[in-house]
Short mmCIF file of N, CA and C in Angstrom, two decimals:
data_model
loop_
_atom_site.label_atom_id
_atom_site.label_comp_id
_atom_site.label_asym_id
_atom_site.label_seq_id
_atom_site.Cartn_x
_atom_site.Cartn_y
_atom_site.Cartn_z
N UNK A 2 0.67 -1.41 -0.02
CA UNK A 2 0.29 -0.16 0.25
C UNK A 2 0.76 1.13 -0.31
N UNK A 3 0.22 2.17 -0.79
CA UNK A 3 1.09 3.15 -0.67
C UNK A 3 0.75 4.47 0.46
N UNK A 4 2.26 5.03 0.93
CA UNK A 4 1.70 6.05 1.94
C UNK A 4 1.50 7.48 1.16
N UNK A 5 0.38 8.24 1.81
CA UNK A 5 0.28 9.18 0.81
C UNK A 5 1.08 10.38 2.25
N UNK A 6 1.19 11.67 1.68
CA UNK A 6 2.62 12.37 2.39
C UNK A 6 1.87 14.02 1.84
N UNK A 7 1.85 14.52 2.66
CA UNK A 7 1.85 16.20 2.75
C UNK A 7 3.09 16.52 1.95
N UNK A 8 2.79 16.79 1.01
CA UNK A 8 4.24 17.72 0.65
C UNK A 8 4.51 19.20 0.96
N UNK A 9 3.33 19.65 0.91
CA UNK A 9 3.14 21.40 1.13
C UNK A 9 2.14 21.81 1.20
N UNK A 10 1.87 23.10 2.61
CA UNK A 10 1.00 23.80 2.99
C UNK A 10 1.14 24.94 2.79
N UNK A 11 0.58 26.07 2.15
CA UNK A 11 0.72 27.41 1.26
C UNK A 11 -0.52 28.14 2.01
N UNK A 12 -0.15 29.41 2.29
CA UNK A 12 -1.28 30.16 2.23
C UNK A 12 -0.87 31.86 1.32
N UNK A 13 -2.22 32.50 1.60
CA UNK A 13 -1.96 33.80 0.64
C UNK A 13 -2.82 34.45 1.22
N UNK A 14 -2.25 35.78 0.93
CA UNK A 14 -3.36 37.02 1.57
C UNK A 14 -3.79 37.59 -0.11
N UNK A 15 -5.18 37.64 -0.16
CA UNK A 15 -5.41 38.41 -1.33
C UNK A 15 -4.68 39.78 -1.31
N UNK A 16 -4.03 40.95 -2.54
CA UNK A 16 -3.24 42.06 -2.59
C UNK A 16 -4.27 42.89 -2.09
N UNK A 17 -5.69 43.15 -2.51
CA UNK A 17 -6.47 44.28 -1.60
C UNK A 17 -6.47 44.65 -0.58
N UNK A 18 -6.19 45.88 0.27
CA UNK A 18 -6.97 45.09 1.65
C UNK A 18 -7.97 46.65 1.20
N UNK A 19 -9.36 46.41 1.80
CA UNK A 19 -10.51 46.54 1.84
C UNK A 19 -11.22 47.04 3.00
N UNK A 20 -10.69 46.92 4.24
CA UNK A 20 -11.53 47.24 5.27
C UNK A 20 -12.11 48.81 5.17
N UNK A 21 -11.04 49.70 4.98
CA UNK A 21 -11.46 50.95 5.01
C UNK A 21 -12.26 51.58 4.02
N UNK A 22 -12.22 50.72 2.80
CA UNK A 22 -13.40 51.14 1.68
C UNK A 22 -14.55 50.57 2.16
N UNK A 23 -14.38 49.55 2.61
CA UNK A 23 -15.62 48.71 3.00
C UNK A 23 -16.66 49.75 3.52
N UNK A 24 -15.96 50.44 4.80
CA UNK A 24 -16.48 51.13 5.75
C UNK A 24 -17.48 52.30 5.31
N UNK A 25 -16.58 53.05 4.21
CA UNK A 25 -17.08 54.08 3.78
C UNK A 25 -18.14 53.83 2.60
N UNK A 26 -17.83 52.45 2.23
CA UNK A 26 -19.13 51.94 1.19
C UNK A 26 -20.33 51.85 1.91
N UNK A 27 -20.58 51.26 2.72
CA UNK A 27 -21.73 50.81 3.29
C UNK A 27 -21.61 52.00 4.28
N UNK A 28 -21.49 52.82 5.08
CA UNK A 28 -21.95 54.06 5.71
C UNK A 28 -22.45 55.04 4.23
N UNK A 29 -21.75 55.00 3.66
CA UNK A 29 -22.79 55.82 1.87
C UNK A 29 -24.15 54.98 1.24
N UNK A 30 -24.39 53.90 2.09
CA UNK A 30 -25.12 53.06 1.45
C UNK A 30 -26.15 53.29 2.31
N UNK A 31 -25.97 54.20 3.47
CA UNK A 31 -27.07 54.29 4.63
C UNK A 31 -27.98 55.50 4.29
N UNK A 32 -29.05 55.97 3.95
CA UNK A 32 -29.19 57.02 3.98
C UNK A 32 -29.80 57.96 4.93
N UNK A 33 -30.09 57.08 5.91
CA UNK A 33 -30.96 57.70 7.54
C UNK A 33 -29.47 57.77 7.74
N UNK A 34 -29.16 59.23 8.34
CA UNK A 34 -27.91 59.86 9.35
C UNK A 34 -28.18 59.24 11.03
N UNK A 35 -29.17 58.59 10.99
CA UNK A 35 -29.26 57.92 12.30
C UNK A 35 -28.61 56.72 12.52
N UNK A 36 -28.90 56.12 11.39
CA UNK A 36 -28.16 54.58 10.73
C UNK A 36 -26.85 54.68 10.50
N UNK A 37 -26.32 55.83 9.86
CA UNK A 37 -24.85 55.99 9.56
C UNK A 37 -24.21 55.97 11.07
N UNK A 38 -24.65 56.85 11.60
CA UNK A 38 -23.96 56.89 13.01
C UNK A 38 -24.09 55.80 14.21
N UNK A 39 -25.32 54.64 13.85
CA UNK A 39 -25.11 53.74 15.00
C UNK A 39 -24.17 52.63 13.97
N UNK A 40 -24.23 52.63 12.31
CA UNK A 40 -23.11 52.08 11.69
C UNK A 40 -21.31 52.12 11.91
N UNK A 41 -21.21 53.46 12.28
CA UNK A 41 -19.95 54.29 12.70
C UNK A 41 -19.76 53.42 14.04
N UNK A 42 -20.26 53.61 15.27
CA UNK A 42 -20.28 53.16 16.59
C UNK A 42 -20.23 51.77 16.49
N UNK A 43 -20.47 50.64 15.44
CA UNK A 43 -20.36 49.50 15.53
C UNK A 43 -19.30 49.48 14.77
N UNK A 44 -18.86 50.06 13.91
CA UNK A 44 -17.90 49.67 13.02
C UNK A 44 -16.49 49.85 14.14
N UNK A 45 -16.34 50.85 14.38
CA UNK A 45 -15.04 51.39 14.89
C UNK A 45 -14.38 50.31 16.08
N UNK A 46 -15.99 50.30 17.21
CA UNK A 46 -14.87 48.97 17.89
C UNK A 46 -14.40 47.73 17.64
N UNK A 47 -15.01 47.25 16.31
CA UNK A 47 -14.68 46.23 16.09
C UNK A 47 -13.55 45.71 16.04
N UNK A 48 -12.57 46.63 16.00
CA UNK A 48 -11.07 46.19 16.19
C UNK A 48 -10.53 45.63 14.71
N UNK A 49 -11.54 45.59 13.84
CA UNK A 49 -11.04 44.70 12.46
C UNK A 49 -10.26 45.96 11.95
N UNK A 50 -9.17 45.21 11.56
CA UNK A 50 -7.81 46.80 10.94
C UNK A 50 -7.74 46.48 9.46
N UNK A 51 -7.95 45.14 8.99
CA UNK A 51 -7.43 44.37 7.77
C UNK A 51 -8.34 43.93 7.33
N UNK A 52 -8.67 44.10 6.75
CA UNK A 52 -10.03 42.66 5.48
C UNK A 52 -8.96 42.69 4.11
N UNK A 53 -8.72 41.61 3.84
CA UNK A 53 -8.29 41.52 2.17
C UNK A 53 -9.15 41.13 1.20
N UNK A 54 -9.39 41.00 -0.17
CA UNK A 54 -10.05 40.68 -1.27
C UNK A 54 -9.08 40.41 -2.54
N UNK A 55 -9.62 39.80 -3.22
CA UNK A 55 -9.21 39.95 -4.68
C UNK A 55 -9.71 40.49 -5.76
N UNK A 56 -10.92 41.55 -4.60
CA UNK A 56 -11.47 42.65 -5.68
C UNK A 56 -10.84 43.65 -5.28
N UNK A 57 -10.98 44.74 -6.06
CA UNK A 57 -9.93 45.93 -6.25
C UNK A 57 -11.26 47.31 -5.49
N UNK A 58 -10.65 47.82 -4.68
CA UNK A 58 -11.29 48.44 -3.90
C UNK A 58 -11.57 49.93 -4.39
N UNK A 59 -10.82 50.37 -5.28
CA UNK A 59 -10.72 51.50 -6.08
C UNK A 59 -11.63 51.34 -7.47
N UNK A 60 -12.08 50.87 -7.29
CA UNK A 60 -13.32 51.17 -8.91
C UNK A 60 -13.64 52.25 -9.86
N UNK A 61 -14.36 52.24 -10.79
CA UNK A 61 -14.99 53.49 -10.76
C UNK A 61 -15.99 54.46 -10.03
N UNK A 62 -16.78 55.41 -10.02
CA UNK A 62 -17.63 55.85 -8.91
C UNK A 62 -18.93 55.38 -9.42
N UNK A 63 -19.24 55.15 -11.01
CA UNK A 63 -20.25 54.66 -11.68
C UNK A 63 -20.31 53.23 -11.38
N UNK A 64 -19.55 52.72 -11.54
CA UNK A 64 -19.38 51.14 -11.03
C UNK A 64 -20.01 50.78 -10.07
N UNK A 65 -19.52 51.68 -8.44
CA UNK A 65 -19.81 51.47 -7.80
C UNK A 65 -21.06 51.62 -6.92
N UNK A 66 -22.18 52.92 -7.85
CA UNK A 66 -23.04 52.81 -7.39
C UNK A 66 -24.29 51.88 -8.15
N UNK A 67 -23.50 51.46 -9.11
CA UNK A 67 -24.84 50.04 -9.54
C UNK A 67 -25.13 49.05 -8.79
N UNK A 68 -24.23 49.32 -7.50
CA UNK A 68 -24.38 47.78 -5.93
C UNK A 68 -25.59 48.44 -5.49
N UNK A 69 -26.33 49.95 -5.69
CA UNK A 69 -27.27 50.09 -4.25
C UNK A 69 -28.76 49.26 -4.83
N UNK A 70 -29.43 49.40 -3.79
CA UNK A 70 -30.69 48.69 -3.44
C UNK A 70 -31.54 49.27 -4.95
N UNK A 71 -31.80 48.05 -5.02
CA UNK A 71 -32.42 48.52 -6.42
C UNK A 71 -32.81 48.25 -8.04
N UNK A 72 -31.28 48.38 -8.14
CA UNK A 72 -30.24 48.22 -8.99
C UNK A 72 -29.43 46.92 -9.67
N UNK A 73 -30.51 46.14 -9.55
CA UNK A 73 -29.88 44.50 -9.96
C UNK A 73 -29.36 44.62 -11.81
N UNK A 74 -30.66 44.78 -12.32
CA UNK A 74 -30.49 45.55 -13.83
C UNK A 74 -29.32 46.26 -14.31
N UNK A 75 -29.30 47.61 -13.53
CA UNK A 75 -27.79 48.39 -13.28
C UNK A 75 -26.43 47.50 -13.26
N UNK A 76 -26.23 46.45 -12.42
CA UNK A 76 -25.23 46.58 -11.83
C UNK A 76 -24.53 45.18 -13.04
N UNK A 77 -25.94 44.27 -13.38
CA UNK A 77 -25.61 43.60 -14.61
C UNK A 77 -24.87 43.75 -15.92
N UNK A 78 -25.20 45.38 -16.15
CA UNK A 78 -24.70 45.75 -17.23
C UNK A 78 -23.50 45.82 -17.32
N UNK A 79 -22.47 45.74 -16.02
CA UNK A 79 -21.20 45.60 -15.73
C UNK A 79 -20.39 44.01 -15.91
N UNK A 80 -21.36 43.47 -15.87
CA UNK A 80 -20.76 41.98 -15.68
C UNK A 80 -21.27 41.48 -17.06
N UNK A 81 -22.06 41.24 -17.93
CA UNK A 81 -22.45 40.70 -18.73
C UNK A 81 -21.89 41.38 -20.39
N UNK A 82 -21.08 40.42 -20.90
CA UNK A 82 -20.47 40.95 -22.16
C UNK A 82 -21.66 41.60 -23.17
#
């Protein structure tokens, strides 16, 4: 019987740091100033300082706005060739 061996274990961190961009994006999605304030209070003590993604957080503004409520059709315009 052949014995199986683990030859290598590797990890990788995606290149884009996205936490600060996410906080700004999420806050701007909230229209109610009270909800924005609550969100800020929740995000601040979360002690999350790094969040990485393979998605680039620095996308075109018109692209980012396509992710608003009720804009699925507009969002799909950026994904369909």
